[in-house]
PDB file of C-alpha atoms in Angstrom:
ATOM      1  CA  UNK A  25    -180.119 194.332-121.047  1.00 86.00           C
ATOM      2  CA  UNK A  26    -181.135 191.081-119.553  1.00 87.00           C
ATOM      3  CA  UNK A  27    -181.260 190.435-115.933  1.00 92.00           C
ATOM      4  CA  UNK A  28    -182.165 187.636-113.614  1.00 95.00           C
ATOM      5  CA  UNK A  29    -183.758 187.650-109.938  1.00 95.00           C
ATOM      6  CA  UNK A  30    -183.774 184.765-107.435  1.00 96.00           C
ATOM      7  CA  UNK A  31    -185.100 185.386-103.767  1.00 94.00           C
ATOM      8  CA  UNK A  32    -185.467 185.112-100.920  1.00 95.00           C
ATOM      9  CA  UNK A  33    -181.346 185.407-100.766  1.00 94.00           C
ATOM     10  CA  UNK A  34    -181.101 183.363 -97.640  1.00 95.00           C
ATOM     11  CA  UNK A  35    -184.153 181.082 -96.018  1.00 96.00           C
ATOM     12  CA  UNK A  36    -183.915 178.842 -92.806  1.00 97.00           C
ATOM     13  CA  UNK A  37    -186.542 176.214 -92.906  1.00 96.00           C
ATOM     14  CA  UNK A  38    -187.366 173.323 -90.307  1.00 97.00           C
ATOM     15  CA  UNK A  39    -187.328 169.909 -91.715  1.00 97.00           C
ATOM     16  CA  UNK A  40    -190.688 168.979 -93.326  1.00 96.00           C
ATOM     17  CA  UNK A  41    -191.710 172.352 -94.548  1.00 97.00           C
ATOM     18  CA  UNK A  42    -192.450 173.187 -97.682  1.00 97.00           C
ATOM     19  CA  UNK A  43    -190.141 175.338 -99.899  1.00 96.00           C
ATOM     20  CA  UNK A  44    -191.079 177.550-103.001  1.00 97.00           C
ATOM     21  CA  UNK A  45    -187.814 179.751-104.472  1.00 97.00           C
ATOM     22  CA  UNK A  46    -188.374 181.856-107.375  1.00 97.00           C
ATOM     23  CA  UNK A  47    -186.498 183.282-110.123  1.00 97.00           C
ATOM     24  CA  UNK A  48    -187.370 185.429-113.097  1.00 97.00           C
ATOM     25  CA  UNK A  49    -185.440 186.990-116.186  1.00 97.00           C
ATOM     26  CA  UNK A  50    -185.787 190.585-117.566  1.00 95.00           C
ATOM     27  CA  UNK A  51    -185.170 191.833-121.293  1.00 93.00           C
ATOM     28  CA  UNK A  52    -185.304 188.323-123.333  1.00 91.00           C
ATOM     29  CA  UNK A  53    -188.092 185.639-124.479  1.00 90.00           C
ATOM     30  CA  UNK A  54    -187.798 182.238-124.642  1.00 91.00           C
ATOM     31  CA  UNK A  55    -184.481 181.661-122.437  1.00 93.00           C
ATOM     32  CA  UNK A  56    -183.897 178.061-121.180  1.00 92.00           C
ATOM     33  CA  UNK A  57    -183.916 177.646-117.608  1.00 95.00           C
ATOM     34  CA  UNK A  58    -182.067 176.031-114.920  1.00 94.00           C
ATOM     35  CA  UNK A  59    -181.983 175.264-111.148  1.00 95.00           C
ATOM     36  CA  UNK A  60    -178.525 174.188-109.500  1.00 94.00           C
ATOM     37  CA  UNK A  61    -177.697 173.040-105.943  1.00 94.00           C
ATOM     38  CA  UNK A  62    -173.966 173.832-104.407  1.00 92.00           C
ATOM     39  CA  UNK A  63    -173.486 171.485-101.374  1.00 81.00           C
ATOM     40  CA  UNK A  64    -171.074 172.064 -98.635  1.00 73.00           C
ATOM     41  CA  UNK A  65    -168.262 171.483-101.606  1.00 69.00           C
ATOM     42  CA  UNK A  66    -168.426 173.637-103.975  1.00 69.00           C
ATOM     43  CA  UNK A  67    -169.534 171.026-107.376  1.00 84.00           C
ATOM     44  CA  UNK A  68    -172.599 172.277-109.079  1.00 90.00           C
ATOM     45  CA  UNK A  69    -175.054 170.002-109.665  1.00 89.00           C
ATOM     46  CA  UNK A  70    -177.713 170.568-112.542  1.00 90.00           C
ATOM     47  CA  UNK A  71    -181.224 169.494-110.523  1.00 93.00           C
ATOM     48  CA  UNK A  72    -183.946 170.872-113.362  1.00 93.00           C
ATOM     49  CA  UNK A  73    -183.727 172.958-116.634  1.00 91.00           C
ATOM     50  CA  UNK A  74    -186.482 174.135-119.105  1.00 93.00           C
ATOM     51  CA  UNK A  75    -186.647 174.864-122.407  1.00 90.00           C
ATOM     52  CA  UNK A  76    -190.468 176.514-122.765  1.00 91.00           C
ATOM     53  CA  UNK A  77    -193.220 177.063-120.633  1.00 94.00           C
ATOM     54  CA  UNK A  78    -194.372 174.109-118.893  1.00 91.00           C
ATOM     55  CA  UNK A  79    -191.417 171.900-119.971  1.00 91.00           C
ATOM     56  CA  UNK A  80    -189.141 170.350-117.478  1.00 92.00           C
ATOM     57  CA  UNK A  81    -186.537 167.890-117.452  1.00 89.00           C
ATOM     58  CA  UNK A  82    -184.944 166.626-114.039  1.00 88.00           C
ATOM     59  CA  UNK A  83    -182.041 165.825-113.931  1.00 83.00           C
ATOM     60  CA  UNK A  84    -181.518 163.704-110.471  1.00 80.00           C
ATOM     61  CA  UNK A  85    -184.323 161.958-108.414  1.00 67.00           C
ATOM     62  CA  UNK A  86    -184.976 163.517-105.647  1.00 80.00           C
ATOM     63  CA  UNK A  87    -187.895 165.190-103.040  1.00 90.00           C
ATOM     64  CA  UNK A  88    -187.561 168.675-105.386  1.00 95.00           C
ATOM     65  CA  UNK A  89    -189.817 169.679-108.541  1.00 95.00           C
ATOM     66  CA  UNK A  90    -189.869 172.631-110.757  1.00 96.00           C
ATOM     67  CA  UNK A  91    -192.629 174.609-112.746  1.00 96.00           C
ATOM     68  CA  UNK A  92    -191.965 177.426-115.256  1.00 97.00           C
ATOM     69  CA  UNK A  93    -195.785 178.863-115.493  1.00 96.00           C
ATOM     70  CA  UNK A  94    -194.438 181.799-117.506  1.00 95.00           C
ATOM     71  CA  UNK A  95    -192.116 181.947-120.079  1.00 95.00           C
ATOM     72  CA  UNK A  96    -189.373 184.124-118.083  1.00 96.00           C
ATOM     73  CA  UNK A  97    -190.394 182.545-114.334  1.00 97.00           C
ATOM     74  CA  UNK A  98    -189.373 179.127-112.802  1.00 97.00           C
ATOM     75  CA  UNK A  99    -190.216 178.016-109.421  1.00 97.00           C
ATOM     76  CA  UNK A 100    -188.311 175.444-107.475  1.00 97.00           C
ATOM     77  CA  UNK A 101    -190.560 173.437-104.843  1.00 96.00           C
ATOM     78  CA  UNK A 102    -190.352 171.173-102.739  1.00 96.00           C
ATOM     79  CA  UNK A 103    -193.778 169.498-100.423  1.00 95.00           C
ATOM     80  CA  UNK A 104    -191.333 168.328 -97.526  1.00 95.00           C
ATOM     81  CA  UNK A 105    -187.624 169.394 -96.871  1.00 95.00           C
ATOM     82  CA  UNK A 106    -185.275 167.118 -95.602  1.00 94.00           C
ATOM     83  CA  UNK A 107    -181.828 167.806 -94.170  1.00 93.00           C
ATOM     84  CA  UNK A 108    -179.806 166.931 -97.237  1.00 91.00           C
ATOM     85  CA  UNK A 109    -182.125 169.799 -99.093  1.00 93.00           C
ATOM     86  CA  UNK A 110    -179.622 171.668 -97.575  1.00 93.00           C
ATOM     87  CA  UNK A 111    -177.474 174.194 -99.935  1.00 93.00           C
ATOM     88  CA  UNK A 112    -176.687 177.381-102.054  1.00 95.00           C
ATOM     89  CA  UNK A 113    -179.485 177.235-105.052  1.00 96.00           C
ATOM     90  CA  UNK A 114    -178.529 178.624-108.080  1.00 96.00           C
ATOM     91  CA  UNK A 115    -180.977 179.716-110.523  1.00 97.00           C
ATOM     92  CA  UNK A 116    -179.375 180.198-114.760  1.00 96.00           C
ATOM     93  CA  UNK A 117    -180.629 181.353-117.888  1.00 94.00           C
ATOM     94  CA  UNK A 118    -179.346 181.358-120.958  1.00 92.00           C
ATOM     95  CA  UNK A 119    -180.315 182.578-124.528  1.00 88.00           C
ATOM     96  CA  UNK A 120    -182.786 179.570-126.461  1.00 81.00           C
ATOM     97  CA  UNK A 121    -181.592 178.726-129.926  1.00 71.00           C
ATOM     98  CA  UNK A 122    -180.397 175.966-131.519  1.00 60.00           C
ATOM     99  CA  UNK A 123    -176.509 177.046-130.537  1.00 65.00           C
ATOM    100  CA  UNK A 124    -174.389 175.725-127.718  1.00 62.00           C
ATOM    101  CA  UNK A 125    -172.264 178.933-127.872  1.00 76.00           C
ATOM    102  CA  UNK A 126    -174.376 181.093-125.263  1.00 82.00           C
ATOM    103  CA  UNK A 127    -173.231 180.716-121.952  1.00 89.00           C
ATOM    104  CA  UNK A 128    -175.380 180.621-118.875  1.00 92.00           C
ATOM    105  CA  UNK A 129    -176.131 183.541-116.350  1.00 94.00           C
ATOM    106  CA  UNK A 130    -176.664 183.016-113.011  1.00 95.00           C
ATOM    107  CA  UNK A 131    -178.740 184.468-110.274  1.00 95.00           C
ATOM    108  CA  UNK A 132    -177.266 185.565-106.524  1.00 94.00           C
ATOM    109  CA  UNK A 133    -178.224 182.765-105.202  1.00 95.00           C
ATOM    110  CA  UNK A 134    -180.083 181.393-102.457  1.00 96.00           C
ATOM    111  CA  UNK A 135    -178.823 179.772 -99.269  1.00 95.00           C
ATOM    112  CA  UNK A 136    -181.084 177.316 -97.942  1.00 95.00           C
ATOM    113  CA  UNK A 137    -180.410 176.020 -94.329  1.00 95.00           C
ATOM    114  CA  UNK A 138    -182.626 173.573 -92.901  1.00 95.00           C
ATOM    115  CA  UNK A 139    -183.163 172.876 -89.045  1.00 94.00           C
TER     116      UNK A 139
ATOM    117  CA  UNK B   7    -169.461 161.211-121.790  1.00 75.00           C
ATOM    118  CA  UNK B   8    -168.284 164.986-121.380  1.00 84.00           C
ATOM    119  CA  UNK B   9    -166.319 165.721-118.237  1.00 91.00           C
ATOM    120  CA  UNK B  10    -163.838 168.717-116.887  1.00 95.00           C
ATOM    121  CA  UNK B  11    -161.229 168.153-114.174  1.00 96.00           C
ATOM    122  CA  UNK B  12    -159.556 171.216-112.618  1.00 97.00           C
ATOM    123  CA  UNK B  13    -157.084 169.134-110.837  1.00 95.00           C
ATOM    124  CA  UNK B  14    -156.181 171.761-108.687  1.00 96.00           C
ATOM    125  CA  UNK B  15    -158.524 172.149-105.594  1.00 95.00           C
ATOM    126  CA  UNK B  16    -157.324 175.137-103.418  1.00 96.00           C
ATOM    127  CA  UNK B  17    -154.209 177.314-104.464  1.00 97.00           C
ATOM    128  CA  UNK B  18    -152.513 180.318-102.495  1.00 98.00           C
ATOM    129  CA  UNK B  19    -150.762 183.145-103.791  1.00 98.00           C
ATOM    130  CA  UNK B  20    -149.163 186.222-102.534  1.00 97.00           C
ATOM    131  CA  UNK B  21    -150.462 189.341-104.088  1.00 97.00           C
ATOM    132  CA  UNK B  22    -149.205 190.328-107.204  1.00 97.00           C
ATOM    133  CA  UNK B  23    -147.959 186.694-108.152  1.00 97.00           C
ATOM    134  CA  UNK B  24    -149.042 185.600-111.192  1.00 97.00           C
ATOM    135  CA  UNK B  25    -151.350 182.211-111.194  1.00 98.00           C
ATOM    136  CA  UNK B  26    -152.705 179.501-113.597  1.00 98.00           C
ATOM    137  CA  UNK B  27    -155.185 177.660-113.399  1.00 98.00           C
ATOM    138  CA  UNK B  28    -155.699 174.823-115.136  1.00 98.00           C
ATOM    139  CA  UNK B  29    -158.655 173.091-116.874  1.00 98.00           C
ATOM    140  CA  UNK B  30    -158.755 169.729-118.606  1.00 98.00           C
ATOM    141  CA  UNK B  31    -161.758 168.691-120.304  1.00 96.00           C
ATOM    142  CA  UNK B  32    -162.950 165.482-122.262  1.00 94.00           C
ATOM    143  CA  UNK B  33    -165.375 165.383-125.330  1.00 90.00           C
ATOM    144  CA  UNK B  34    -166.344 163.198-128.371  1.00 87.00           C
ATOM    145  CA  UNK B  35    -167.987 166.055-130.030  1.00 84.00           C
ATOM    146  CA  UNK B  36    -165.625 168.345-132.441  1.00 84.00           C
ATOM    147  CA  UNK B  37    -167.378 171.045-131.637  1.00 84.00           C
ATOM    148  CA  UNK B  38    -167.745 172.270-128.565  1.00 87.00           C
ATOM    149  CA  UNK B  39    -167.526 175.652-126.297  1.00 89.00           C
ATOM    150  CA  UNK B  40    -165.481 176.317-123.027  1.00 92.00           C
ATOM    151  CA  UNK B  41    -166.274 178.446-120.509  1.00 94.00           C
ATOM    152  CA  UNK B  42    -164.898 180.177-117.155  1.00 96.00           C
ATOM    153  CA  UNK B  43    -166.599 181.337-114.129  1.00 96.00           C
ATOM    154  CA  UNK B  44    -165.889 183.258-110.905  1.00 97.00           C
ATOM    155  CA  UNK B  45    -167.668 182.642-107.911  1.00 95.00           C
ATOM    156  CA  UNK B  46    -166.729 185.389-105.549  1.00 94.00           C
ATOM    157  CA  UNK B  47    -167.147 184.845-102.217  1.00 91.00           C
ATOM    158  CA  UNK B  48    -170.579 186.669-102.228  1.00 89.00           C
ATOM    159  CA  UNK B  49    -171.806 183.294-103.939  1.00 90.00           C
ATOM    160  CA  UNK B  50    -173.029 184.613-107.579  1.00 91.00           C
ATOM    161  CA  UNK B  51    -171.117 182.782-110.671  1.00 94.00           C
ATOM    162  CA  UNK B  52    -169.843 185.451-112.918  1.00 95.00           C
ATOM    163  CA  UNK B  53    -169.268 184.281-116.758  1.00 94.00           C
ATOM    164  CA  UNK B  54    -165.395 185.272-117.312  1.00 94.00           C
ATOM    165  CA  UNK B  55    -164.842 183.783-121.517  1.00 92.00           C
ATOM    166  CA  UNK B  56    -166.122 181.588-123.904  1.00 90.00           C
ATOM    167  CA  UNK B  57    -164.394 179.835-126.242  1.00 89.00           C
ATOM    168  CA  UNK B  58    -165.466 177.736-129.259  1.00 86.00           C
ATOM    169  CA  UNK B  59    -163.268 174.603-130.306  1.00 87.00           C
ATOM    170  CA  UNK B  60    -161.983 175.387-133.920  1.00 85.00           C
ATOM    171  CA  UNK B  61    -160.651 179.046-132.294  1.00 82.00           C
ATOM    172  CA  UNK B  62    -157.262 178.305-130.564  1.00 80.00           C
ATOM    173  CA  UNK B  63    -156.052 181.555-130.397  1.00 80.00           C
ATOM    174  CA  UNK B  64    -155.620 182.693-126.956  1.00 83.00           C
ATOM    175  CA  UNK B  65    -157.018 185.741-125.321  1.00 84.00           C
ATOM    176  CA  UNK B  66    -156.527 188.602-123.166  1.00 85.00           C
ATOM    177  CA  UNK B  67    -158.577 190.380-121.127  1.00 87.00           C
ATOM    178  CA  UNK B  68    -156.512 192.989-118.990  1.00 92.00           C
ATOM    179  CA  UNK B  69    -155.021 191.103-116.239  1.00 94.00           C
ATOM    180  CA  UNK B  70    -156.678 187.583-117.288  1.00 95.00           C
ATOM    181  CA  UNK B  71    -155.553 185.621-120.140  1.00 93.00           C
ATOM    182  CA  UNK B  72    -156.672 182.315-121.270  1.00 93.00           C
ATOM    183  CA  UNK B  73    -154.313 179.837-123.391  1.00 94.00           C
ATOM    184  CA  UNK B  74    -156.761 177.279-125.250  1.00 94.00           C
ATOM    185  CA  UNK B  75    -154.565 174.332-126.477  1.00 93.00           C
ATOM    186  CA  UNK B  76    -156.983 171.482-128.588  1.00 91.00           C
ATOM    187  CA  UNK B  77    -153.776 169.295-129.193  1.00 92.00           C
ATOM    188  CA  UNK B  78    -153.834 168.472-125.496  1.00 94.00           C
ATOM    189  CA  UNK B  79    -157.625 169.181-124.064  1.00 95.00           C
ATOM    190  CA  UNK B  80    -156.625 172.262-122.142  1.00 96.00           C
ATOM    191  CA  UNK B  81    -158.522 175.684-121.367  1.00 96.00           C
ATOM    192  CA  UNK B  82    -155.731 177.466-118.777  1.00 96.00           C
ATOM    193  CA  UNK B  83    -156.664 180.402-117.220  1.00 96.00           C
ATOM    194  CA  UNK B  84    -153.801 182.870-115.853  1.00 96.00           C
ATOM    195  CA  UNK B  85    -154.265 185.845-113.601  1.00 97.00           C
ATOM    196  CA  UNK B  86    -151.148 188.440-114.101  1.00 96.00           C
ATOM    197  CA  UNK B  87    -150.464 190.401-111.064  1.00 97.00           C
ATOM    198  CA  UNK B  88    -152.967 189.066-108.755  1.00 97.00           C
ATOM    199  CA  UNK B  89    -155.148 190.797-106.296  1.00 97.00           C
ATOM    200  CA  UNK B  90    -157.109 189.889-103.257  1.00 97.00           C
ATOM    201  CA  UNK B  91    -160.266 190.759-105.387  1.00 96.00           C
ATOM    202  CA  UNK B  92    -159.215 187.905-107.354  1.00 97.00           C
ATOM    203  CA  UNK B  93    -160.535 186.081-104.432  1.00 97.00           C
ATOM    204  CA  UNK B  94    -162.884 183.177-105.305  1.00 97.00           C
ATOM    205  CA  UNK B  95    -163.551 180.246-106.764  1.00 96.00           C
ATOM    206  CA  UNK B  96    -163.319 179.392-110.247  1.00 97.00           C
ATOM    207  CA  UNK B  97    -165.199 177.032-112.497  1.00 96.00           C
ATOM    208  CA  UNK B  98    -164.176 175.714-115.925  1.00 97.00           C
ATOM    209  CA  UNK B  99    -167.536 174.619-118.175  1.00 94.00           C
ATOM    210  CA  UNK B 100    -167.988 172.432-121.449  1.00 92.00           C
ATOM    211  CA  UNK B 101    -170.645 172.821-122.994  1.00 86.00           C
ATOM    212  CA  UNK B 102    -173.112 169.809-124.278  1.00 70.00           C
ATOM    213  CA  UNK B 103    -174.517 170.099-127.698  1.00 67.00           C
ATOM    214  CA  UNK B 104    -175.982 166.878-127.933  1.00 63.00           C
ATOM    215  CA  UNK B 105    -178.064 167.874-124.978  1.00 58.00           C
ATOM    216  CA  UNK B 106    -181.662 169.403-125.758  1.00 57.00           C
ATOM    217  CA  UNK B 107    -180.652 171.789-122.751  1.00 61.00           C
ATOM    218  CA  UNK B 108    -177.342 173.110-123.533  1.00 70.00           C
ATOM    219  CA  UNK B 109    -176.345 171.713-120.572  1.00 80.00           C
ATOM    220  CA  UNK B 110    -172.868 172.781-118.866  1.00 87.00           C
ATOM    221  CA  UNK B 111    -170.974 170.436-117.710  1.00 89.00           C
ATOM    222  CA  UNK B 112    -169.130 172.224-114.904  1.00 92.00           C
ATOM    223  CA  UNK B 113    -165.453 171.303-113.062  1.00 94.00           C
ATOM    224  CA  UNK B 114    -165.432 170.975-109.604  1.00 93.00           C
ATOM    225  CA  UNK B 115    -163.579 174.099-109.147  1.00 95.00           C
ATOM    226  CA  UNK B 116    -160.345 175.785-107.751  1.00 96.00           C
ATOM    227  CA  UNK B 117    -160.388 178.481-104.962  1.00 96.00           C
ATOM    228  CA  UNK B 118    -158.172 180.941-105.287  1.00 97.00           C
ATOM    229  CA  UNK B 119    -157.137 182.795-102.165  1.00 97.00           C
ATOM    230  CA  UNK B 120    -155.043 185.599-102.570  1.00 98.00           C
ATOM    231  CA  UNK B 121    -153.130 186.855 -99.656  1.00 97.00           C
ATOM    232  CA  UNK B 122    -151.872 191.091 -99.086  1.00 95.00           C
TER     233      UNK B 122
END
């Protein structure tokens, strides 16, 4: 069966660090890929999502980037946090195909808090 | 442009009440897929049901039941007898085919909070 792993689960970070969050899927190929940030509300909003190795698409401007260097691993980054980085990231995967039927399975999450 | 509004942002019940919560969605495509998702308190989202646009039939799933209704853009989830594990927020998705991503596009959710 397939699984998905995110960590660290929790991560306080001073302003101006950098930040690397990982996440990886077990027991499928070719999944697409996505990063979401929950803010203090509780809206998810899309920030990357991949379709194969080395393909990203952002979805809002902002001080973040993503890499997927292996087909089942994608990194979120970022060179300098700022405050607003704040919030719970969500890492998904979901089967790849030409279908819109699959739904998307998420990671545990990580909580980000920056000082 | 696709968009979900789950009108209802907090709701309270006593254990053992029933519940429903509602989901309204909005979509040029004719087909499309609907989704739920629990977010327990622990923060994970847990996929609940999909459901595909030229399927109306409702479902059950033990406790949960979901009552799709195309003629008025509805996806309404009901918990029978609720519990406090039924604690959590929940998310109604559409999905986007006309997206290369498959993209979701999500509700802003209702917490449930069920009280002993």
């Amino acid at each position: 069966s397939q699984t998905i792993h995110q960590w660290p689960a929790t991560l306080v970070q001073p302003v101006g660090s950098p930040l690397s969050l990982e996440c990886t899927v077990e027991g499928t190929s070719n999944p697409n890929l996505y990063w979401y940030r929950q803010a203090a509300g509780r809206g998810l909003q899309l920030l990357f999502y991949s379709v194969g190795i080395g393909q990203i698409s952002s979805e809002v401007p902002q001080n973040l980037s993503a890499s997927r260097p292996q087909d089942r691993q994608f990194i979120l980054s970022s060179k300098k946090l700022l405050l607003s980085d704040s919030g719970f990231y969500l890492c998904a995967w979901r089967a790849g195909g030409q279908t819109s039927n699959q739904p998307q399975h998420f990671g545990d999450g990580t909580r980000l808090s920056i000082l | 442009a696709q968009k979900v509004t789950q009108a209802q942002t907090e709701i309270s019940v006593v254990e053992k009440e029933d519940v429903t919560l509602d989901c309204v969605y909005e979509t040029r495509d004719t087909t499309y897929y609907l989704f739920w998702y629990k977010q327990p308190p622990s923060g994970e989202l847990v996929f609940l049901i999909r459901r595909n646009s030229f399927d109306e039939q409702n479902e059950i799933s033990g406790r949960y039941s979901w009552n799709f209704q195309k003629s008025t853009s509805s996806f309404n989830f009901t918990i029978t007898a609720s519990q406090v594990v039924d604690s959590a927020v929940y998310f109604c998705a559409l999905s986007d085919p006309g997206a290369g991503s498959y993209q979701l596009t999500f509700g802003k959710g209702t917490k449930l909070s069920v009280i002993p």
